Amino acid sequence: QVQLQESGPGLVKPSETLSLTCTVSGGSISSYYWSWIRQPPGKGLEWIGYIYYSGSTNYNPSLKSRVTISVDTSKNQFSLKLSSVTAADTAVYYCARVGVVPAAPYYYYYMDVWGKGTTVTVSS
Amino acid sequence: DIQMTQSPSALSAFVGDRATITCRASQSISNYLNWYQQKPGKAPKLLIYAAFSLQSGVPSRFSGSGSGTDFTLTISSLQPEDFATYYCQQSYNTPYTFGQGTKLEIK
């Protein structure tokens, strides 16, 4: 079955750029949306954004000015970049697949496969 | 953004009890509502999507209901492995938003 694995530095300095990659195994990255979600220590979940395998994106407006999500279909990977980080960006970062079920005229979206998460600490 | 509010924030119950968690949206979201379970140190797990559709592999003691602004997650007979934190999430529009979570603890 499809598995996701996050990777990237666990420590980032303030004002620098956080960069994470999610590798998809056991299935193709094509024909799905892929999302990033984060969870600060002891707090709830925050949706960061998603990307379609074709490259179209949708970001949370609260982070939009600092976020870039990209996809590399040849490597079955998608990535997150978050610029100008502060201590408030310290969190566990999860990647997830977005499942879709048609429900005319719209679609049901839900995050059905998650990576295990990776902890990113912003500190000098 | 659509605000999602869960109640209660914490719930204590015995094994075998019936547990009910409520989620309220700040505007109507039809039935674009998902429920997740999260255990300490683990990623969230999808339980229910589209308000009442059970995700494959999830035990039938979990059920969801509701439409519009008010939704419910019910666990019919609590098992030891059900003690966790539960989140609702709306997918009516972006940004997707989650409730603050309900921590279900064993009594």
PDB file of C-alpha atoms in Angstrom:
ATOM      1  CA  GLN A   1       0.000   0.000   0.000  1.00  0.00           C
ATOM      2  CA  VAL A   2       0.984   3.625  -0.410  1.00  0.00           C
ATOM      3  CA  GLN A   3       3.426   4.951   2.180  1.00  0.00           C
ATOM      4  CA  LEU A   4       4.739   8.462   2.726  1.00  0.00           C
ATOM      5  CA  GLN A   5       8.005   9.463   4.350  1.00  0.00           C
ATOM      6  CA  GLU A   6       9.050  12.992   5.281  1.00  0.00           C
ATOM      7  CA  SER A   7      12.703  13.987   5.256  1.00  0.00           C
ATOM      8  CA  GLY A   8      14.714  17.117   5.896  1.00  0.00           C
ATOM      9  CA  PRO A   9      16.655  19.030   8.547  1.00  0.00           C
ATOM     10  CA  GLY A  10      15.341  18.823  12.086  1.00  0.00           C
ATOM     11  CA  LEU A  11      16.827  22.168  13.064  1.00  0.00           C
ATOM     12  CA  VAL A  12      16.480  25.430  11.168  1.00  0.00           C
ATOM     13  CA  LYS A  13      17.779  28.849  12.190  1.00  0.00           C
ATOM     14  CA  PRO A  14      15.413  31.806  12.532  1.00  0.00           C
ATOM     15  CA  SER A  15      14.938  33.795   9.294  1.00  0.00           C
ATOM     16  CA  GLU A  16      16.129  30.843   7.190  1.00  0.00           C
ATOM     17  CA  THR A  17      14.097  28.554   4.935  1.00  0.00           C
ATOM     18  CA  LEU A  18      12.637  25.257   6.098  1.00  0.00           C
ATOM     19  CA  SER A  19      12.820  22.587   3.387  1.00  0.00           C
ATOM     20  CA  LEU A  20      11.141  19.184   3.585  1.00  0.00           C
ATOM     21  CA  THR A  21      10.533  16.416   1.085  1.00  0.00           C
ATOM     22  CA  CYS A  22       7.886  13.724   1.103  1.00  0.00           C
ATOM     23  CA  THR A  23       8.665  10.514  -0.761  1.00  0.00           C
ATOM     24  CA  VAL A  24       5.739   8.433  -1.980  1.00  0.00           C
ATOM     25  CA  SER A  25       6.290   4.673  -2.178  1.00  0.00           C
ATOM     26  CA  GLY A  26       4.025   1.792  -3.095  1.00  0.00           C
ATOM     27  CA  GLY A  27       2.076   3.849  -5.592  1.00  0.00           C
ATOM     28  CA  SER A  28       2.264   6.665  -8.092  1.00  0.00           C
ATOM     29  CA  ILE A  29       2.138  10.334  -7.238  1.00  0.00           C
ATOM     30  CA  SER A  30       0.013  10.877 -10.344  1.00  0.00           C
ATOM     31  CA  SER A  31      -3.715  11.575 -10.241  1.00  0.00           C
ATOM     32  CA  TYR A  32      -3.748  12.736  -6.630  1.00  0.00           C
ATOM     33  CA  TYR A  33      -3.497  15.867  -4.558  1.00  0.00           C
ATOM     34  CA  TRP A  34      -0.768  15.914  -1.910  1.00  0.00           C
ATOM     35  CA  SER A  35      -0.814  18.002   1.227  1.00  0.00           C
ATOM     36  CA  TRP A  36       1.326  19.334   4.046  1.00  0.00           C
ATOM     37  CA  ILE A  37      -0.031  19.740   7.576  1.00  0.00           C
ATOM     38  CA  ARG A  38       1.767  20.799  10.726  1.00  0.00           C
ATOM     39  CA  GLN A  39       1.231  20.475  14.466  1.00  0.00           C
ATOM     40  CA  PRO A  40       3.038  22.715  16.980  1.00  0.00           C
ATOM     41  CA  PRO A  41       4.042  20.997  20.220  1.00  0.00           C
ATOM     42  CA  GLY A  42       0.974  20.218  22.313  1.00  0.00           C
ATOM     43  CA  LYS A  43      -1.375  21.937  19.863  1.00  0.00           C
ATOM     44  CA  GLY A  44      -3.781  21.112  17.084  1.00  0.00           C
ATOM     45  CA  LEU A  45      -3.426  20.569  13.363  1.00  0.00           C
ATOM     46  CA  GLU A  46      -2.898  23.298  10.755  1.00  0.00           C
ATOM     47  CA  TRP A  47      -3.288  22.708   7.017  1.00  0.00           C
ATOM     48  CA  ILE A  48      -0.430  24.321   5.085  1.00  0.00           C
ATOM     49  CA  GLY A  49      -1.446  23.617   1.506  1.00  0.00           C
ATOM     50  CA  TYR A  50      -1.685  21.064  -1.262  1.00  0.00           C
ATOM     51  CA  ILE A  51      -0.361  20.391  -4.731  1.00  0.00           C
ATOM     52  CA  TYR A  52      -1.850  18.398  -7.587  1.00  0.00           C
ATOM     53  CA  TYR A  53       0.513  16.053  -9.394  1.00  0.00           C
ATOM     54  CA  SER A  54       0.307  18.374 -12.391  1.00  0.00           C
ATOM     55  CA  GLY A  55       1.741  21.209 -10.274  1.00  0.00           C
ATOM     56  CA  SER A  56      -1.267  23.365  -9.386  1.00  0.00           C
ATOM     57  CA  THR A  57      -1.236  24.526  -5.781  1.00  0.00           C
ATOM     58  CA  ASN A  58      -3.482  25.870  -3.046  1.00  0.00           C
ATOM     59  CA  TYR A  59      -2.001  27.445   0.096  1.00  0.00           C
ATOM     60  CA  ASN A  60      -3.309  28.524   3.462  1.00  0.00           C
ATOM     61  CA  PRO A  61      -3.566  32.334   3.250  1.00  0.00           C
ATOM     62  CA  SER A  62      -2.018  32.596   6.707  1.00  0.00           C
ATOM     63  CA  LEU A  63       1.231  31.173   5.284  1.00  0.00           C
ATOM     64  CA  LYS A  64       0.870  31.924   1.592  1.00  0.00           C
ATOM     65  CA  SER A  65       3.525  34.623   1.416  1.00  0.00           C
ATOM     66  CA  ARG A  66       6.152  32.226   2.790  1.00  0.00           C
ATOM     67  CA  VAL A  67       5.144  28.816   1.395  1.00  0.00           C
ATOM     68  CA  THR A  68       6.082  27.001  -1.770  1.00  0.00           C
ATOM     69  CA  ILE A  69       4.988  23.424  -2.486  1.00  0.00           C
ATOM     70  CA  SER A  70       6.441  21.679  -5.518  1.00  0.00           C
ATOM     71  CA  VAL A  71       6.274  18.208  -7.069  1.00  0.00           C
ATOM     72  CA  ASP A  72       8.782  15.999  -8.850  1.00  0.00           C
ATOM     73  CA  THR A  73       6.855  13.200 -10.530  1.00  0.00           C
ATOM     74  CA  SER A  74      10.046  11.548 -11.818  1.00  0.00           C
ATOM     75  CA  LYS A  75      11.128  10.959  -8.227  1.00  0.00           C
ATOM     76  CA  ASN A  76       7.615  10.402  -6.815  1.00  0.00           C
ATOM     77  CA  GLN A  77       8.244  13.230  -4.378  1.00  0.00           C
ATOM     78  CA  PHE A  78       6.742  16.512  -3.357  1.00  0.00           C
ATOM     79  CA  SER A  79       8.347  19.218  -1.274  1.00  0.00           C
ATOM     80  CA  LEU A  80       7.650  22.065   1.115  1.00  0.00           C
ATOM     81  CA  LYS A  81       9.618  25.277   1.495  1.00  0.00           C
ATOM     82  CA  LEU A  82       8.743  27.751   4.233  1.00  0.00           C
ATOM     83  CA  SER A  83      10.777  30.932   4.266  1.00  0.00           C
ATOM     84  CA  SER A  84      11.657  33.421   7.005  1.00  0.00           C
ATOM     85  CA  VAL A  85      10.918  30.960   9.778  1.00  0.00           C
ATOM     86  CA  THR A  86      10.499  31.912  13.415  1.00  0.00           C
ATOM     87  CA  ALA A  87      10.052  29.923  16.606  1.00  0.00           C
ATOM     88  CA  ALA A  88       6.315  29.841  15.849  1.00  0.00           C
ATOM     89  CA  ASP A  89       7.083  27.505  12.927  1.00  0.00           C
ATOM     90  CA  THR A  90       8.436  24.843  15.289  1.00  0.00           C
ATOM     91  CA  ALA A  91       6.183  21.845  14.762  1.00  0.00           C
ATOM     92  CA  VAL A  92       5.803  18.293  13.592  1.00  0.00           C
ATOM     93  CA  TYR A  93       5.313  18.464   9.829  1.00  0.00           C
ATOM     94  CA  TYR A  94       3.215  15.796   8.124  1.00  0.00           C
ATOM     95  CA  CYS A  95       2.734  15.034   4.474  1.00  0.00           C
ATOM     96  CA  ALA A  96      -0.488  13.370   3.391  1.00  0.00           C
ATOM     97  CA  ARG A  97      -2.330  12.111   0.342  1.00  0.00           C
ATOM     98  CA  VAL A  98      -5.629  13.795  -0.412  1.00  0.00           C
ATOM     99  CA  GLY A  99      -8.278  11.273  -1.315  1.00  0.00           C
ATOM    100  CA  VAL A 100     -11.130  12.400  -3.541  1.00  0.00           C
ATOM    101  CA  VAL A 101     -14.674  11.115  -3.993  1.00  0.00           C
ATOM    102  CA  PRO A 102     -16.970  12.730  -6.566  1.00  0.00           C
ATOM    103  CA  ALA A 103     -20.075  14.339  -5.080  1.00  0.00           C
ATOM    104  CA  ALA A 104     -21.690  16.310  -7.864  1.00  0.00           C
ATOM    105  CA  PRO A 105     -21.253  19.168  -8.361  1.00  0.00           C
ATOM    106  CA  TYR A 106     -18.290  19.098  -6.015  1.00  0.00           C
ATOM    107  CA  TYR A 107     -15.904  16.542  -4.558  1.00  0.00           C
ATOM    108  CA  TYR A 108     -15.242  15.180  -1.099  1.00  0.00           C
ATOM    109  CA  TYR A 109     -11.596  15.652  -0.104  1.00  0.00           C
ATOM    110  CA  TYR A 110      -9.954  13.963   2.850  1.00  0.00           C
ATOM    111  CA  MET A 111      -6.412  13.077   3.933  1.00  0.00           C
ATOM    112  CA  ASP A 112      -6.331   9.318   3.852  1.00  0.00           C
ATOM    113  CA  VAL A 113      -2.643   8.406   3.947  1.00  0.00           C
ATOM    114  CA  TRP A 114      -0.189  10.206   6.209  1.00  0.00           C
ATOM    115  CA  GLY A 115       3.524  10.144   6.735  1.00  0.00           C
ATOM    116  CA  LYS A 116       4.848   9.529  10.233  1.00  0.00           C
ATOM    117  CA  GLY A 117       5.804  13.166  10.612  1.00  0.00           C
ATOM    118  CA  THR A 118       9.078  14.943  11.124  1.00  0.00           C
ATOM    119  CA  THR A 119       9.910  17.368  13.903  1.00  0.00           C
ATOM    120  CA  VAL A 120      11.344  20.708  12.865  1.00  0.00           C
ATOM    121  CA  THR A 121      12.706  23.049  15.506  1.00  0.00           C
ATOM    122  CA  VAL A 122      13.467  26.675  14.729  1.00  0.00           C
ATOM    123  CA  SER A 123      16.282  27.855  16.947  1.00  0.00           C
ATOM    124  CA  SER A 124      19.636  29.563  16.709  1.00  0.00           C
TER     125      SER A 124
ATOM    126  CA  ASP B   1     -11.852  30.885   7.187  1.00  0.00           C
ATOM    127  CA  ILE B   2     -14.391  28.409   8.523  1.00  0.00           C
ATOM    128  CA  GLN B   3     -13.969  27.888  12.261  1.00  0.00           C
ATOM    129  CA  MET B   4     -14.478  24.396  13.636  1.00  0.00           C
ATOM    130  CA  THR B   5     -15.333  24.009  17.313  1.00  0.00           C
ATOM    131  CA  GLN B   6     -15.334  20.662  19.080  1.00  0.00           C
ATOM    132  CA  SER B   7     -16.935  19.772  22.362  1.00  0.00           C
ATOM    133  CA  PRO B   8     -16.019  18.637  24.831  1.00  0.00           C
ATOM    134  CA  SER B   9     -12.278  19.381  24.789  1.00  0.00           C
ATOM    135  CA  ALA B  10     -11.729  16.354  27.016  1.00  0.00           C
ATOM    136  CA  LEU B  11     -13.830  13.349  27.870  1.00  0.00           C
ATOM    137  CA  SER B  12     -13.314  10.562  30.408  1.00  0.00           C
ATOM    138  CA  ALA B  13     -15.093   7.245  29.914  1.00  0.00           C
ATOM    139  CA  PHE B  14     -14.927   3.564  30.769  1.00  0.00           C
ATOM    140  CA  VAL B  15     -14.174   0.732  28.386  1.00  0.00           C
ATOM    141  CA  GLY B  16     -17.517  -0.360  26.972  1.00  0.00           C
ATOM    142  CA  ASP B  17     -19.122   3.078  27.269  1.00  0.00           C
ATOM    143  CA  ARG B  18     -20.637   4.965  24.376  1.00  0.00           C
ATOM    144  CA  ALA B  19     -18.768   8.180  23.564  1.00  0.00           C
ATOM    145  CA  THR B  20     -20.047  11.143  21.589  1.00  0.00           C
ATOM    146  CA  ILE B  21     -17.977  14.055  20.296  1.00  0.00           C
ATOM    147  CA  THR B  22     -19.543  17.102  18.682  1.00  0.00           C
ATOM    148  CA  CYS B  23     -18.133  19.400  16.020  1.00  0.00           C
ATOM    149  CA  ARG B  24     -19.726  22.687  14.987  1.00  0.00           C
ATOM    150  CA  ALA B  25     -18.808  24.729  11.908  1.00  0.00           C
ATOM    151  CA  SER B  26     -19.024  28.523  11.810  1.00  0.00           C
ATOM    152  CA  GLN B  27     -21.041  28.278   8.576  1.00  0.00           C
ATOM    153  CA  SER B  28     -22.826  25.561   6.700  1.00  0.00           C
ATOM    154  CA  ILE B  29     -20.437  23.018   5.199  1.00  0.00           C
ATOM    155  CA  SER B  30     -23.052  20.546   3.917  1.00  0.00           C
ATOM    156  CA  ASN B  31     -21.456  17.200   4.761  1.00  0.00           C
ATOM    157  CA  TYR B  32     -17.855  18.063   3.833  1.00  0.00           C
ATOM    158  CA  LEU B  33     -16.627  16.899   7.216  1.00  0.00           C
ATOM    159  CA  ASN B  34     -13.917  14.410   8.134  1.00  0.00           C
ATOM    160  CA  TRP B  35     -12.905  12.828  11.437  1.00  0.00           C
ATOM    161  CA  TYR B  36      -9.407  11.748  12.449  1.00  0.00           C
ATOM    162  CA  GLN B  37      -7.948   9.864  15.398  1.00  0.00           C
ATOM    163  CA  GLN B  38      -4.486  10.685  16.707  1.00  0.00           C
ATOM    164  CA  LYS B  39      -2.512   8.758  19.286  1.00  0.00           C
ATOM    165  CA  PRO B  40       0.496  10.273  21.099  1.00  0.00           C
ATOM    166  CA  GLY B  41       3.548  10.518  18.863  1.00  0.00           C
ATOM    167  CA  LYS B  42       1.644   9.220  15.837  1.00  0.00           C
ATOM    168  CA  ALA B  43       0.183  10.728  12.711  1.00  0.00           C
ATOM    169  CA  PRO B  44      -3.563  11.294  12.490  1.00  0.00           C
ATOM    170  CA  LYS B  45      -5.616   8.455  11.048  1.00  0.00           C
ATOM    171  CA  LEU B  46      -8.691   9.010   8.914  1.00  0.00           C
ATOM    172  CA  LEU B  47     -11.801   7.483  10.458  1.00  0.00           C
ATOM    173  CA  ILE B  48     -14.745   9.001   8.630  1.00  0.00           C
ATOM    174  CA  TYR B  49     -15.101  11.176   5.541  1.00  0.00           C
ATOM    175  CA  ALA B  50     -18.082  13.014   4.074  1.00  0.00           C
ATOM    176  CA  ALA B  51     -19.626  13.147   7.556  1.00  0.00           C
ATOM    177  CA  PHE B  52     -20.721   9.503   7.735  1.00  0.00           C
ATOM    178  CA  SER B  53     -18.658   7.344   5.348  1.00  0.00           C
ATOM    179  CA  LEU B  54     -16.458   4.897   7.224  1.00  0.00           C
ATOM    180  CA  GLN B  55     -12.901   4.697   5.925  1.00  0.00           C
ATOM    181  CA  SER B  56     -11.842   1.207   4.867  1.00  0.00           C
ATOM    182  CA  GLY B  57     -10.494  -0.828   7.761  1.00  0.00           C
ATOM    183  CA  VAL B  58     -12.040   1.317  10.500  1.00  0.00           C
ATOM    184  CA  PRO B  59     -14.150  -0.660  12.989  1.00  0.00           C
ATOM    185  CA  SER B  60     -17.914  -0.313  12.683  1.00  0.00           C
ATOM    186  CA  ARG B  61     -18.215   0.921  16.283  1.00  0.00           C
ATOM    187  CA  PHE B  62     -17.217   4.315  14.844  1.00  0.00           C
ATOM    188  CA  SER B  63     -19.975   6.292  13.171  1.00  0.00           C
ATOM    189  CA  GLY B  64     -20.512   9.847  12.041  1.00  0.00           C
ATOM    190  CA  SER B  65     -23.604  11.936  11.496  1.00  0.00           C
ATOM    191  CA  GLY B  66     -24.717  15.463  10.812  1.00  0.00           C
ATOM    192  CA  SER B  67     -25.008  18.023   8.067  1.00  0.00           C
ATOM    193  CA  GLY B  68     -24.870  21.781   7.741  1.00  0.00           C
ATOM    194  CA  THR B  69     -23.131  23.084  10.843  1.00  0.00           C
ATOM    195  CA  ASP B  70     -23.486  20.336  13.455  1.00  0.00           C
ATOM    196  CA  PHE B  71     -21.763  16.972  13.373  1.00  0.00           C
ATOM    197  CA  THR B  72     -21.230  14.051  15.712  1.00  0.00           C
ATOM    198  CA  LEU B  73     -18.689  11.269  16.023  1.00  0.00           C
ATOM    199  CA  THR B  74     -19.962   8.319  18.042  1.00  0.00           C
ATOM    200  CA  ILE B  75     -18.018   5.352  19.343  1.00  0.00           C
ATOM    201  CA  SER B  76     -20.596   2.772  20.315  1.00  0.00           C
ATOM    202  CA  SER B  77     -18.562   0.683  22.761  1.00  0.00           C
ATOM    203  CA  LEU B  78     -15.175   2.026  23.729  1.00  0.00           C
ATOM    204  CA  GLN B  79     -12.206  -0.272  23.398  1.00  0.00           C
ATOM    205  CA  PRO B  80      -8.825   0.336  25.096  1.00  0.00           C
ATOM    206  CA  GLU B  81      -7.261   1.294  21.756  1.00  0.00           C
ATOM    207  CA  ASP B  82      -9.842   4.062  21.209  1.00  0.00           C
ATOM    208  CA  PHE B  83      -8.403   6.327  23.879  1.00  0.00           C
ATOM    209  CA  ALA B  84      -6.817   9.066  21.803  1.00  0.00           C
ATOM    210  CA  THR B  85      -7.414  12.591  20.534  1.00  0.00           C
ATOM    211  CA  TYR B  86     -10.034  13.137  17.863  1.00  0.00           C
ATOM    212  CA  TYR B  87     -10.171  15.966  15.319  1.00  0.00           C
ATOM    213  CA  CYS B  88     -12.832  17.087  12.913  1.00  0.00           C
ATOM    214  CA  GLN B  89     -11.849  18.830   9.676  1.00  0.00           C
ATOM    215  CA  GLN B  90     -13.876  20.639   7.044  1.00  0.00           C
ATOM    216  CA  SER B  91     -13.167  20.247   3.349  1.00  0.00           C
ATOM    217  CA  TYR B  92     -15.981  22.529   2.141  1.00  0.00           C
ATOM    218  CA  ASN B  93     -13.451  25.119   1.113  1.00  0.00           C
ATOM    219  CA  THR B  94      -9.851  26.082   1.563  1.00  0.00           C
ATOM    220  CA  PRO B  95      -8.110  26.717   3.801  1.00  0.00           C
ATOM    221  CA  TYR B  96      -9.048  23.363   5.263  1.00  0.00           C
ATOM    222  CA  THR B  97      -9.502  23.829   8.997  1.00  0.00           C
ATOM    223  CA  PHE B  98      -9.523  21.477  11.958  1.00  0.00           C
ATOM    224  CA  GLY B  99     -11.269  21.515  15.287  1.00  0.00           C
ATOM    225  CA  GLN B 100      -9.109  22.000  18.340  1.00  0.00           C
ATOM    226  CA  GLY B 101      -9.339  18.333  19.246  1.00  0.00           C
ATOM    227  CA  THR B 102     -11.101  16.207  21.852  1.00  0.00           C
ATOM    228  CA  LYS B 103      -8.951  14.118  24.146  1.00  0.00           C
ATOM    229  CA  LEU B 104     -10.691  10.886  25.092  1.00  0.00           C
ATOM    230  CA  GLU B 105      -9.254   9.457  28.289  1.00  0.00           C
ATOM    231  CA  ILE B 106      -9.869   6.221  30.113  1.00  0.00           C
ATOM    232  CA  LYS B 107     -11.689   6.483  33.428  1.00  0.00           C
TER     233      LYS B 107
END
